[in-house]
XYZ file of C-alpha atoms in Angstrom:
749
model
C -10.171 -69.114 -85.801
C -11.759 -69.394 -89.415
C -9.230 -70.374 -92.347
C -10.488 -68.287 -95.278
C -8.194 -69.005 -97.952
C -5.050 -70.857 -98.412
C -2.497 -70.714 -101.265
C 0.220 -74.115 -101.801
C 2.970 -73.982 -103.754
C 5.104 -76.988 -104.370
C 3.646 -78.973 -101.668
C 3.302 -83.013 -102.185
C 0.682 -83.076 -104.479
C -0.054 -79.149 -104.927
C 2.189 -77.638 -107.320
C 0.436 -74.527 -107.620
C -2.967 -74.421 -105.825
C -5.319 -72.251 -104.194
C -8.602 -72.848 -102.083
C -11.345 -70.523 -100.369
C -13.189 -72.410 -97.111
C -16.031 -70.948 -95.298
C -17.329 -71.262 -91.563
C -19.032 -74.319 -90.994
C -18.541 -77.971 -93.202
C -15.881 -77.740 -96.361
C -16.056 -81.055 -97.639
C -12.675 -81.730 -99.618
C -13.809 -84.257 -102.402
C -11.259 -86.686 -104.919
C -10.176 -90.018 -106.042
C -7.221 -91.519 -104.734
C -4.190 -89.371 -105.423
C -5.892 -86.086 -105.943
C -4.557 -84.364 -102.987
C -6.959 -84.491 -100.703
C -3.850 -85.991 -97.751
C -1.726 -83.682 -99.184
C -4.013 -80.627 -98.395
C -4.329 -81.802 -94.982
C -0.963 -81.778 -94.718
C -0.399 -78.650 -96.070
C -2.598 -77.186 -93.402
C -1.256 -78.534 -90.560
C 1.893 -77.704 -91.570
C 1.161 -74.048 -92.205
C -0.209 -73.922 -88.354
C 2.729 -75.827 -86.517
C 5.482 -75.909 -89.104
C 8.710 -73.958 -88.609
C 10.878 -73.151 -92.279
C 13.953 -72.133 -89.799
C 14.424 -75.240 -88.321
C 12.991 -77.866 -90.471
C 15.412 -80.412 -91.538
C 16.528 -80.522 -95.148
C 14.874 -84.278 -95.177
C 11.439 -83.109 -93.830
C 11.890 -80.346 -96.857
C 12.384 -83.113 -99.665
C 9.683 -85.156 -98.571
C 6.934 -82.651 -98.696
C 8.497 -81.034 -101.961
C 6.109 -81.781 -105.092
C 7.774 -84.021 -107.965
C 9.636 -82.075 -110.475
C 10.029 -79.089 -108.261
C 13.545 -77.717 -107.442
C 12.333 -75.555 -104.550
C 10.909 -76.363 -101.548
C 7.258 -75.598 -100.778
C 5.829 -72.370 -99.832
C 2.401 -72.008 -97.886
C 0.068 -68.946 -97.489
C -2.983 -68.748 -95.379
C -5.688 -66.502 -94.704
C -7.420 -66.631 -91.422
C -10.012 -64.728 -89.495
C -10.165 -64.095 -86.024
C -13.024 -62.264 -84.142
C -14.009 -60.635 -87.595
C -10.154 -59.453 -88.385
C -8.273 -60.930 -91.491
C -4.331 -62.040 -91.157
C -2.104 -63.237 -93.587
C 0.757 -66.152 -92.391
C 3.014 -67.141 -94.771
C 5.571 -69.840 -94.389
C 8.332 -69.972 -96.643
C 10.457 -73.171 -96.611
C 12.699 -72.093 -99.318
C 14.219 -69.198 -97.375
C 13.453 -70.745 -93.981
C 11.413 -67.739 -93.327
C 7.798 -66.993 -91.331
C 6.018 -63.877 -92.024
C 2.621 -62.642 -90.502
C 0.967 -59.371 -91.935
C -2.473 -57.492 -91.041
C -3.677 -54.870 -93.981
C -2.513 -51.811 -91.740
C 1.194 -53.187 -92.772
C 2.098 -54.466 -89.076
C 4.263 -57.376 -89.571
C 5.779 -59.983 -87.069
C 8.773 -62.116 -88.650
C 9.915 -64.290 -85.417
C 8.783 -67.877 -85.601
C 8.381 -68.737 -81.828
C 6.244 -65.010 -81.490
C 4.120 -66.331 -84.218
C 3.887 -69.489 -83.542
C 2.915 -69.082 -79.848
C 0.005 -66.785 -80.456
C -1.214 -68.901 -83.430
C -1.348 -71.677 -81.366
C -3.089 -69.626 -78.274
C -6.354 -69.081 -80.868
C -5.765 -72.491 -81.980
C -6.387 -73.819 -78.107
C -3.650 -76.294 -78.592
C -0.232 -75.147 -77.410
C 1.566 -77.914 -79.090
C 1.599 -80.340 -82.447
C 1.269 -83.487 -80.942
C -1.850 -82.152 -78.823
C -3.786 -80.626 -82.532
C -2.343 -84.234 -84.311
C -4.157 -86.263 -81.177
C -7.593 -84.309 -80.661
C -8.440 -81.682 -84.002
C -6.793 -83.748 -86.861
C -8.292 -87.218 -87.571
C -6.026 -88.685 -90.475
C -7.188 -92.420 -91.805
C -6.906 -95.232 -89.385
C -5.915 -92.743 -86.868
C -9.329 -92.826 -84.481
C -7.728 -94.989 -81.852
C -3.948 -93.132 -81.697
C -4.394 -90.564 -78.665
C -0.800 -88.906 -77.521
C -1.142 -89.870 -73.749
C 1.420 -87.875 -72.676
C 0.858 -84.659 -73.918
C -2.867 -84.834 -73.182
C -1.767 -85.902 -69.867
C 0.463 -83.041 -69.373
C -2.162 -80.345 -70.827
C -4.651 -81.865 -68.622
C -2.328 -81.342 -65.991
C -1.576 -77.463 -66.412
C -4.797 -76.674 -67.012
C -5.608 -78.210 -63.100
C -2.761 -76.632 -61.921
C -3.495 -73.110 -63.209
C -0.530 -72.808 -65.160
C 3.524 -73.057 -64.151
C 4.533 -76.835 -63.730
C 1.657 -79.223 -64.500
C 0.614 -81.174 -61.022
C 1.114 -84.450 -62.360
C 4.741 -83.891 -63.169
C 5.026 -82.736 -59.549
C 3.683 -85.761 -57.922
C 5.745 -88.041 -60.351
C 8.707 -86.218 -58.920
C 7.952 -86.116 -55.304
C 6.665 -89.979 -56.080
C 10.258 -90.573 -57.670
C 12.366 -89.091 -54.328
C 10.324 -90.989 -52.123
C 10.857 -93.975 -53.925
C 14.619 -92.959 -54.705
C 14.841 -92.222 -50.876
C 13.181 -96.422 -50.070
C 15.295 -97.769 -52.631
C 16.869 -100.725 -51.200
C 15.081 -100.871 -48.020
C 13.031 -103.667 -49.024
C 15.184 -105.665 -51.142
C 18.684 -106.119 -52.300
C 19.372 -103.276 -55.428
C 23.309 -102.230 -56.875
C 22.023 -98.506 -56.136
C 20.277 -98.088 -53.049
C 18.622 -94.896 -51.841
C 19.293 -92.461 -49.504
C 18.304 -94.483 -46.560
C 19.949 -97.546 -47.205
C 22.723 -95.751 -47.954
C 23.283 -93.844 -45.011
C 22.331 -96.968 -42.583
C 24.964 -99.092 -44.341
C 27.453 -96.115 -43.918
C 26.767 -96.059 -40.057
C 27.043 -99.796 -39.778
C 30.481 -99.564 -41.680
C 31.710 -97.186 -39.736
C 31.175 -98.855 -37.011
C 33.069 -102.041 -38.318
C 35.845 -99.790 -38.961
C 36.147 -98.556 -35.609
C 36.353 -102.064 -34.785
C 39.218 -102.967 -37.255
C 41.274 -100.134 -36.582
C 42.468 -101.794 -33.392
C 43.548 -104.965 -34.848
C 45.204 -103.055 -37.478
C 47.761 -101.840 -35.826
C 49.494 -104.972 -34.790
C 49.771 -106.211 -38.543
C 51.292 -103.068 -39.724
C 54.369 -103.421 -37.208
C 54.992 -106.672 -38.760
C 55.156 -105.765 -42.602
C 57.841 -103.218 -41.587
C 60.104 -105.601 -40.173
C 59.533 -107.208 -43.613
C 59.392 -104.576 -45.720
C 62.734 -103.085 -44.730
C 64.161 -106.328 -45.333
C 62.949 -106.406 -48.528
C 64.237 -102.820 -49.658
C 67.621 -103.804 -48.767
C 68.080 -106.977 -50.740
C 66.014 -104.492 -53.939
C 68.873 -101.919 -53.395
C 71.590 -104.883 -53.903
C 70.068 -106.342 -56.634
C 68.724 -102.903 -58.287
C 72.990 -101.654 -57.948
C 73.879 -105.244 -59.569
C 71.317 -104.842 -62.302
C 72.550 -101.406 -63.357
C 76.092 -102.014 -63.972
C 75.269 -105.470 -65.567
C 72.980 -103.737 -68.106
C 75.410 -100.948 -68.782
C 77.917 -103.360 -69.914
C 74.935 -105.288 -71.827
C 74.203 -102.214 -73.434
C 77.731 -101.098 -74.314
C 78.360 -104.860 -76.065
C 75.045 -104.481 -77.967
C 76.316 -101.420 -79.336
C 79.357 -102.805 -80.244
C 77.405 -105.924 -82.031
C 75.050 -103.328 -83.902
C 78.507 -101.207 -84.873
C 80.483 -104.365 -85.786
C 76.726 -105.271 -87.977
C 76.861 -101.678 -89.571
C 80.469 -102.555 -90.561
C 79.996 -105.756 -92.348
C 76.773 -104.042 -94.048
C 79.385 -101.080 -95.226
C 82.049 -103.469 -96.411
C 79.190 -105.457 -98.413
C 78.665 -102.540 -99.875
C 82.110 -101.167 -100.810
C 82.528 -104.810 -102.264
C 79.417 -103.633 -104.448
C 80.356 -100.640 -105.285
C 84.129 -101.413 -105.941
C 82.966 -104.427 -108.447
C 80.070 -101.922 -109.852
C 82.831 -99.506 -111.066
C 85.130 -102.044 -112.241
C 82.310 -103.248 -114.297
C 81.509 -100.205 -115.406
C 85.256 -100.041 -116.497
C 85.783 -103.073 -118.281
C 82.603 -102.318 -120.078
C 83.883 -98.871 -121.579
C 86.800 -100.374 -122.396
C 84.531 -103.231 -124.164
C 82.621 -100.738 -125.852
C 85.509 -98.734 -126.829
C 87.097 -102.331 -128.857
C 83.823 -102.940 -130.361
C 83.542 -99.503 -131.579
C 87.095 -99.816 -133.424
C 86.389 -103.305 -134.590
C 82.921 -101.593 -136.187
C 84.981 -98.661 -137.482
C 87.200 -101.043 -139.402
C 85.067 -103.008 -140.630
C 83.041 -100.461 -142.271
C 86.036 -98.914 -143.783
C 87.177 -102.178 -145.221
C 84.004 -101.910 -147.117
C 80.612 -103.851 -145.888
C 78.854 -106.064 -148.407
C 75.241 -105.321 -149.511
C 73.555 -107.921 -147.673
C 70.776 -108.068 -150.679
C 73.291 -108.859 -152.882
C 75.234 -111.331 -150.779
C 71.994 -113.021 -150.256
C 71.556 -112.691 -154.252
C 74.863 -114.783 -154.296
C 73.832 -117.251 -152.121
C 70.989 -118.253 -153.941
C 72.965 -118.272 -157.238
C 75.866 -120.841 -155.137
C 72.923 -122.341 -154.009
C 71.249 -123.276 -157.274
C 74.782 -123.656 -159.341
C 75.653 -126.668 -156.004
C 71.813 -128.334 -156.550
C 72.528 -128.434 -160.509
C 76.321 -130.127 -159.926
C 74.356 -132.510 -157.505
C 71.927 -132.911 -160.482
C 74.318 -133.685 -162.697
C 76.206 -135.915 -160.876
C 73.222 -138.290 -160.612
C 73.185 -138.244 -164.266
C 76.502 -138.920 -165.317
C 76.029 -141.296 -162.182
C 73.073 -143.241 -163.638
C 74.525 -142.980 -167.222
C 77.776 -145.420 -166.094
C 75.018 -147.617 -164.770
C 74.261 -150.407 -167.162
C 70.590 -151.042 -167.705
C 68.771 -153.742 -165.218
C 67.460 -155.972 -168.511
C 67.182 -160.192 -168.961
C 69.969 -161.778 -169.818
C 68.540 -164.952 -170.435
C 66.675 -164.661 -173.643
C 68.463 -167.020 -176.237
C 66.822 -169.688 -173.669
C 63.577 -168.441 -173.948
C 63.864 -168.129 -177.648
C 65.107 -172.208 -177.440
C 61.892 -172.802 -175.407
C 59.544 -171.410 -177.654
C 61.238 -173.383 -180.539
C 60.974 -176.493 -178.481
C 57.534 -175.749 -177.706
C 56.771 -175.117 -181.179
C 57.985 -178.512 -182.015
C 55.769 -180.470 -179.466
C 52.697 -178.983 -180.546
C 53.525 -180.050 -183.969
C 54.312 -183.483 -183.215
C 51.514 -184.002 -180.725
C 49.058 -182.860 -183.498
C 50.618 -185.356 -185.690
C 50.564 -188.295 -183.680
C 46.818 -187.441 -182.866
C 45.424 -186.927 -185.649
C 47.649 -189.684 -188.233
C 48.489 -192.426 -185.655
C 45.095 -191.681 -183.455
C 47.663 -191.393 -180.337
C 45.419 -189.844 -177.215
C 48.668 -188.661 -175.957
C 49.633 -186.840 -179.023
C 47.273 -183.746 -177.471
C 48.481 -183.543 -174.457
C 51.766 -183.576 -176.420
C 50.532 -180.696 -178.388
C 49.078 -178.923 -175.411
C 51.685 -178.693 -173.219
C 53.853 -177.655 -176.114
C 51.625 -174.715 -177.320
C 51.976 -173.788 -173.791
C 55.849 -173.925 -174.000
C 55.958 -171.896 -176.962
C 53.558 -169.525 -176.101
C 55.787 -168.618 -172.647
C 58.859 -168.441 -174.907
C 57.806 -166.060 -177.441
C 55.868 -164.077 -174.646
C 59.167 -163.728 -172.737
C 61.013 -162.896 -175.921
C 59.231 -160.113 -177.060
C 59.131 -158.192 -173.383
C 62.895 -158.525 -173.249
C 62.774 -156.880 -176.487
C 60.538 -154.177 -175.181
C 62.730 -153.506 -172.170
C 65.805 -152.794 -174.154
C 63.991 -150.389 -176.449
C 62.552 -148.238 -173.255
C 66.301 -148.545 -171.299
C 67.614 -146.928 -174.966
C 65.316 -143.997 -174.758
C 66.133 -143.179 -171.015
C 69.741 -142.929 -172.032
C 69.199 -140.863 -174.473
C 66.853 -138.629 -172.329
C 69.424 -138.342 -169.651
C 72.466 -137.376 -172.094
C 70.170 -134.415 -173.373
C 69.435 -133.283 -169.655
C 73.411 -133.522 -168.432
C 73.613 -131.342 -171.557
C 71.189 -128.766 -170.358
C 72.380 -128.775 -166.775
C 76.042 -128.411 -167.788
C 75.086 -125.119 -169.852
C 72.859 -123.691 -166.848
C 75.617 -124.410 -164.535
C 78.313 -122.471 -166.869
C 75.731 -119.562 -166.866
C 75.251 -119.837 -162.986
C 78.871 -119.723 -162.285
C 79.313 -116.779 -164.586
C 76.739 -114.892 -162.892
C 78.031 -115.875 -159.220
C 81.533 -114.548 -160.314
C 80.236 -111.269 -161.725
C 78.090 -111.180 -158.018
C 81.227 -111.993 -155.676
C 83.108 -109.157 -158.012
C 80.658 -106.558 -157.021
C 80.975 -107.966 -153.455
C 84.676 -108.017 -153.665
C 84.898 -111.244 -151.892
C 86.396 -114.122 -153.113
C 83.605 -116.704 -152.416
C 79.754 -116.157 -151.294
C 81.095 -117.891 -147.351
C 83.523 -114.807 -147.032
C 80.763 -112.486 -147.353
C 78.308 -113.721 -144.933
C 81.737 -113.742 -142.502
C 81.980 -110.275 -142.955
C 78.129 -109.670 -142.539
C 77.773 -111.637 -139.931
C 80.828 -110.063 -138.051
C 79.180 -106.776 -138.365
C 76.041 -107.994 -137.165
C 77.761 -109.593 -133.940
C 79.812 -106.350 -132.989
C 76.567 -104.485 -133.381
C 74.605 -106.893 -131.325
C 77.325 -106.919 -128.979
C 77.783 -103.002 -128.610
C 73.748 -102.975 -127.743
C 74.211 -105.795 -124.901
C 76.901 -103.876 -123.432
C 75.545 -100.336 -123.245
C 72.364 -102.287 -122.051
C 74.679 -104.013 -119.369
C 76.289 -99.989 -118.564
C 72.862 -98.596 -118.301
C 71.875 -101.661 -115.710
C 74.936 -100.781 -113.882
C 74.213 -97.085 -113.717
C 70.898 -96.808 -112.501
C 70.075 -93.790 -113.637
C 73.072 -92.269 -111.924
C 76.678 -90.666 -113.314
C 79.653 -92.611 -113.165
C 80.827 -89.797 -110.809
C 78.113 -90.189 -108.323
C 78.774 -93.774 -108.179
C 82.373 -93.450 -107.312
C 81.509 -90.593 -104.932
C 79.266 -93.199 -103.553
C 82.101 -95.502 -103.506
C 84.934 -93.116 -101.496
C 81.941 -92.300 -99.069
C 81.491 -95.920 -97.889
C 84.932 -96.604 -97.980
C 85.418 -93.678 -95.660
C 82.326 -94.903 -93.601
C 84.263 -98.152 -93.289
C 87.252 -96.630 -91.978
C 85.570 -94.660 -89.086
C 83.524 -98.098 -87.782
C 86.738 -99.766 -87.936
C 88.806 -97.133 -86.041
C 85.922 -96.687 -83.676
C 85.947 -100.367 -83.098
C 89.907 -100.319 -82.284
C 89.541 -97.530 -79.384
C 90.646 -98.412 -75.734
C 87.125 -98.271 -74.329
C 85.404 -100.600 -76.529
C 88.269 -103.379 -76.836
C 88.445 -103.238 -73.248
C 84.891 -103.823 -72.485
C 84.430 -106.078 -75.594
C 82.677 -109.678 -74.253
C 83.106 -112.960 -76.740
C 79.907 -113.982 -78.105
C 79.358 -116.836 -75.470
C 80.459 -114.048 -72.521
C 77.456 -111.855 -74.361
C 74.824 -115.027 -74.020
C 75.847 -115.340 -70.392
C 75.197 -111.664 -69.369
C 72.025 -111.201 -71.226
C 70.909 -114.345 -69.335
C 71.964 -113.241 -66.136
C 70.871 -109.364 -66.698
C 67.058 -111.022 -67.753
C 67.383 -113.088 -64.348
C 68.090 -110.136 -62.155
C 65.430 -108.266 -64.141
C 62.804 -110.486 -62.885
C 64.237 -111.119 -59.319
C 64.265 -106.994 -59.254
C 60.572 -106.842 -60.527
C 59.461 -109.638 -58.047
C 61.101 -107.381 -55.260
C 59.618 -104.389 -56.169
C 56.260 -106.204 -56.819
C 56.529 -107.614 -53.456
C 57.431 -104.076 -51.904
C 54.430 -102.559 -53.820
C 52.057 -105.210 -52.168
C 53.637 -105.098 -48.450
C 53.429 -100.994 -49.014
C 49.629 -101.146 -49.907
C 49.345 -103.733 -46.748
C 51.089 -101.643 -44.534
C 49.094 -98.092 -45.474
C 46.033 -100.078 -44.939
C 46.809 -101.838 -41.636
C 48.429 -98.080 -41.069
C 46.326 -96.756 -37.907
C 46.858 -93.827 -35.406
C 45.084 -91.436 -33.025
C 44.080 -89.064 -35.641
C 42.457 -92.241 -37.919
C 40.288 -93.091 -35.238
C 39.381 -89.566 -34.499
C 38.390 -89.651 -37.799
C 36.431 -92.565 -37.742
C 34.358 -91.601 -34.705
C 34.026 -88.372 -36.151
C 32.516 -89.589 -39.004
C 30.588 -91.925 -37.652
C 28.320 -89.215 -35.921
C 28.095 -87.269 -39.326
C 26.534 -90.211 -40.562
C 24.383 -91.025 -37.670
C 22.967 -86.971 -37.933
C 22.482 -87.982 -42.083
C 20.374 -91.010 -41.140
C 18.031 -88.731 -38.571
C 17.629 -85.980 -41.388
C 17.308 -88.662 -44.105
C 14.675 -90.545 -42.261
C 12.739 -86.924 -41.226
C 12.901 -85.645 -44.491
C 11.406 -89.048 -45.709
C 8.404 -88.606 -44.006
C 7.934 -85.360 -45.050
C 8.044 -86.106 -48.788
C 5.265 -89.199 -47.819
C 3.113 -85.986 -46.247
C 3.753 -83.891 -48.872
C 2.722 -86.918 -51.533
C -0.133 -88.075 -50.133
C -1.511 -84.607 -49.919
C -0.947 -83.633 -53.540
C -2.392 -87.054 -54.668
C -5.621 -86.657 -52.511
C -5.887 -82.740 -53.945
C -4.938 -83.743 -57.514
C -7.749 -86.182 -57.776
C -10.357 -83.743 -56.119
C -9.425 -81.202 -58.420
C -9.528 -83.444 -61.551
C -13.277 -85.151 -60.614
C -14.944 -81.862 -62.397
C -12.713 -81.959 -65.622
C -13.295 -85.176 -65.928
C -16.805 -85.115 -65.770
C -16.649 -82.307 -68.341
C -14.904 -84.112 -70.584
C -17.270 -87.756 -70.042
C -20.432 -85.339 -70.707
C -19.058 -84.162 -73.367
C -18.011 -86.894 -74.976
C -20.997 -88.913 -74.208
C -23.352 -86.511 -75.905
C -21.019 -87.148 -79.091
C -21.062 -90.897 -78.660
C -24.848 -90.308 -78.343
C -24.929 -89.047 -81.569
C -22.653 -91.159 -83.445
C -24.037 -94.399 -82.349
C -27.753 -93.453 -83.031
C -28.599 -93.689 -79.110
C -27.322 -97.413 -78.666
C -24.290 -95.991 -76.233
C -25.141 -93.011 -74.544
C -22.342 -92.926 -71.527
C -18.160 -92.635 -71.462
C -15.980 -92.590 -68.741
C -12.649 -92.573 -68.336
C -10.967 -94.920 -65.768
C -10.206 -93.131 -62.930
C -8.019 -95.919 -61.438
C -5.925 -95.532 -64.560
C -3.344 -93.138 -65.011
C -3.469 -93.006 -69.003
C -6.374 -92.176 -70.902
C -8.522 -95.303 -70.494
C -12.073 -95.219 -71.819
C -15.010 -97.540 -70.606
C -18.723 -97.254 -72.245
C -22.035 -98.590 -70.642
C -23.254 -101.348 -72.836
C -27.287 -102.287 -71.957
C -26.423 -105.649 -73.279
C -23.215 -106.441 -71.018
C -24.938 -104.797 -67.986
C -21.952 -102.675 -67.379
C -18.997 -100.810 -68.287
C -16.521 -102.123 -71.338
C -13.305 -101.196 -72.097
C -12.946 -99.742 -75.356
C -10.848 -102.411 -77.308
C -11.059 -105.604 -79.496
C -12.868 -108.336 -79.334
C -15.015 -106.519 -76.294
C -16.057 -104.387 -79.310
C -16.270 -104.204 -82.755
C -13.645 -101.953 -84.928
C -16.199 -99.831 -85.751
C -17.455 -99.074 -82.707
C -14.028 -98.730 -81.040
C -13.765 -96.102 -84.018
C -16.644 -94.015 -83.198
C -15.562 -94.155 -79.317
C -12.496 -92.523 -79.668
C -13.582 -90.217 -82.302
C -16.412 -88.730 -79.399
C -13.418 -88.836 -77.034
C -10.937 -86.762 -79.190
C -13.641 -83.888 -79.899
C -14.455 -83.922 -76.543
C -10.402 -83.433 -75.735
C -10.867 -80.367 -78.039
C -13.680 -78.811 -75.776
C -11.819 -79.454 -72.493
C -8.144 -78.463 -73.915
C -8.800 -75.721 -75.760
C -10.119 -73.791 -73.091
C -13.140 -72.194 -75.181
C -10.930 -71.733 -78.500
C -12.327 -73.112 -81.722
C -9.903 -74.409 -83.536
C -10.710 -75.774 -87.088
C -11.204 -79.584 -86.967
C -9.837 -81.831 -89.708
C -10.988 -85.136 -91.052
C -9.236 -87.388 -93.432
C -11.433 -89.958 -94.305
C -12.434 -91.005 -90.427
C -15.399 -92.811 -91.302
C -13.945 -95.761 -93.573
C -15.126 -98.437 -91.327
C -18.609 -96.882 -90.428
C -21.598 -98.394 -92.078
C -24.505 -96.447 -93.532
C -26.235 -95.911 -90.515
C -22.820 -94.638 -88.689
C -22.221 -92.223 -91.492
C -25.591 -90.475 -91.278
C -25.055 -89.997 -87.405
C -21.609 -88.762 -88.273
C -22.625 -86.030 -90.669
C -25.074 -85.248 -88.082
C -22.478 -85.090 -85.879
C -20.776 -83.109 -88.598
C -23.457 -80.261 -88.326
C -23.595 -80.061 -84.742
C -19.726 -79.131 -84.413
C -20.119 -76.920 -87.512
C -21.984 -74.829 -85.111
C -19.015 -74.276 -83.300
C -15.940 -75.031 -85.056
C -14.591 -74.998 -88.838
C -14.921 -78.747 -89.799
C -12.509 -79.915 -93.144
C -13.462 -83.424 -94.655
C -11.445 -84.842 -96.844
C -13.206 -87.922 -98.534
C -13.372 -90.106 -101.973
C -16.892 -90.420 -101.606
C -20.371 -88.258 -101.831
C -21.918 -89.268 -98.622
C -21.170 -85.641 -96.524
C -22.212 -83.188 -100.123
C -25.794 -82.837 -98.305
C -23.751 -81.394 -94.966
C -21.480 -79.289 -96.937
C -21.373 -75.515 -96.635
C -18.358 -75.672 -99.265
C -17.690 -78.299 -101.746
C -14.642 -78.735 -102.869
C -13.589 -81.018 -106.030
C -9.800 -82.163 -106.923
C -9.519 -83.651 -110.363
C -8.021 -87.426 -110.610
C -4.225 -87.165 -111.372
C -5.107 -87.884 -114.637
C -7.148 -85.181 -115.250
C -4.504 -82.686 -114.111
C -4.334 -80.633 -116.995
C -6.843 -79.914 -119.800
C -10.070 -77.576 -119.768
C -11.628 -79.167 -117.136
C -9.750 -76.643 -114.499
C -11.308 -73.800 -116.164
C -15.155 -74.834 -116.507
C -17.755 -73.153 -114.487
C -18.458 -75.566 -111.534
C -21.719 -76.102 -110.857
C -23.872 -74.152 -108.182
C -22.299 -74.787 -104.437
C -19.127 -76.649 -105.569
C -15.604 -74.966 -105.539
C -13.122 -76.097 -108.050
C -9.545 -75.829 -107.507
C -8.386 -72.222 -108.039
C -4.849 -71.489 -109.907
C -3.949 -67.995 -109.034
C -0.561 -66.427 -108.007
C -0.496 -64.546 -104.933
C -3.486 -63.859 -102.822
C -5.947 -61.377 -103.058
C -5.851 -58.308 -100.505
C -8.067 -58.416 -97.586
C -9.473 -55.035 -96.242
C -7.583 -53.335 -93.576
C -8.583 -55.110 -89.977
C -6.979 -54.513 -86.650
C -3.912 -57.032 -85.518
C -4.774 -60.179 -83.981
C -3.264 -59.610 -80.433
C -1.691 -56.231 -78.686
C -0.458 -54.170 -80.710
C 2.974 -54.049 -78.398
C 4.156 -57.403 -80.146
C 4.278 -56.112 -83.716
C 7.240 -53.951 -85.549
């Protein structure tokens, strides 16, 4: 199969890209995130994806960023010179294969079977494990898928030999399970042997069980008689207890209804009283309004005038009181005058004595007289000043008193006018009338709220009707409790408590007897033996011995068949293994530049275990680290993958996809890998996805992908250099010339 043209829409990093391929080596080169892995994944999806059953998660994961619809993939390929167009639309979940003659196939199973047949790799796992090599996946080989396909090739179709051997071995092991060691789930042989031994033991046990059965029958008869008596007594007692519990329930219900009746009666009474009070308040409000209600603003103004007049009168009284009180003026002013005159006399006398008589004491007398004269005259002048100030204060108070009396008179005149306007004798009367009206209005609101709370959204008629209904219920319950049946069966609380304890004890006694009867019945059933049972056991023992003989014979047959199949399978696998080993050795010789020439599959290992001959080690070396380097391990597994392609495809030539699998190779091995690519290009179409130019020399077609920063611009429209194909942007693939169908025309429609 040769891929000629591929168009991907809305697939990962390929929003709308078209590519053309050629036979040989197609090298797709570009930096990281340029879309190389997206192109490889898209080719894989168009070859093996199923739009009809693909999950929504898959469709969302592979949808390009910003795209609203799932991907659409269109592939033009060539088989034996004939071209076909394969379309897989993940948006509409449809697959279509069409040739130029107009023949169309749209059933995914039919299309996929034939596409896979042309690829030679019938399952997606085989393709991923062999023909497709992604980054860091050289060592990953799907052992189960490859082993199954190898078995199918060796067996010639139908159920593969490996599966048959595995199932036959499972049958043998299942039959032998438990014969050599203890197990919870033994096989047929051990189970049958145990059954034979058990039946023999059962045959011996039956005879000893008969005597025990006779003893149990006697005991069981006595238990049943006691149980019958206790059950009858319990039935009578329990009926009486249930009746009294029902009576207690009725009494509790009656008490509840009586409480409800009392509450409803009280509520009706409160509603009636409230309505009466509301009527009285309304009458008083009407009367107070009819008599004339003082204006609140005028009343407030009258209150201010009254308060002002009272304040002025209080000030007037204080002034009169002050005028009536004498001033606090020192009264001993004559004494101070005498002291001043005496001091002056002493001063004069002392001065004369000191000057004329030259008596030293005269100066002392003169000094004392001077001091006494100064103090006396100072005090006399102070008293005079105090009297003058007191007179000024009295005159000021008299003037203020006259002003206040005039102000009081004008205020009282204005207050009288206000009271006349209000129609009240005093301010207090007006305030009392206003306050009385406010109290009535507030009382009216409170009564209305109380009435609303009592009614709780219902009408008075509904409340009265409910009260009557409850009264009828109370009467009915009382009459029911007075009936003779209730009166004759009613017990006192102490009697009821004693009856409950008695019923509880009887219940426990009956339960114990029933349990004892049940256990004895089970024992009797277990020990009951008759002739038929013994004959049945002997018959079962005979059948079990025959089953054991048949199982033993079948086990021997299975073992012989398994040994024959294993030997035949091993002999048939030798040529196929040799072909795979030869191909892998040839590829390994090229990739290792002759350092490793031989590779084999371990014949003792059921899985694919690769061994490499090393001259340095002098023997076969397992392909794993640290025996070999990481790069050498990758080389060996790459050779094995390519060899498996030749073995598994049966002569078909699927395209080989390499997504940078040579990143661990040094320069010498990269050159060897390039040589291998040229070798493979002779029989396969090869795709190499890389970010380097190491393989440009072996490329038959070089496709350069721009980096993510160059997704737009004139670079896409430039003419590429010779031998290099840029990404193509076209809405639909060009029509192909008319060719014949890919397979039998009977499959087309």
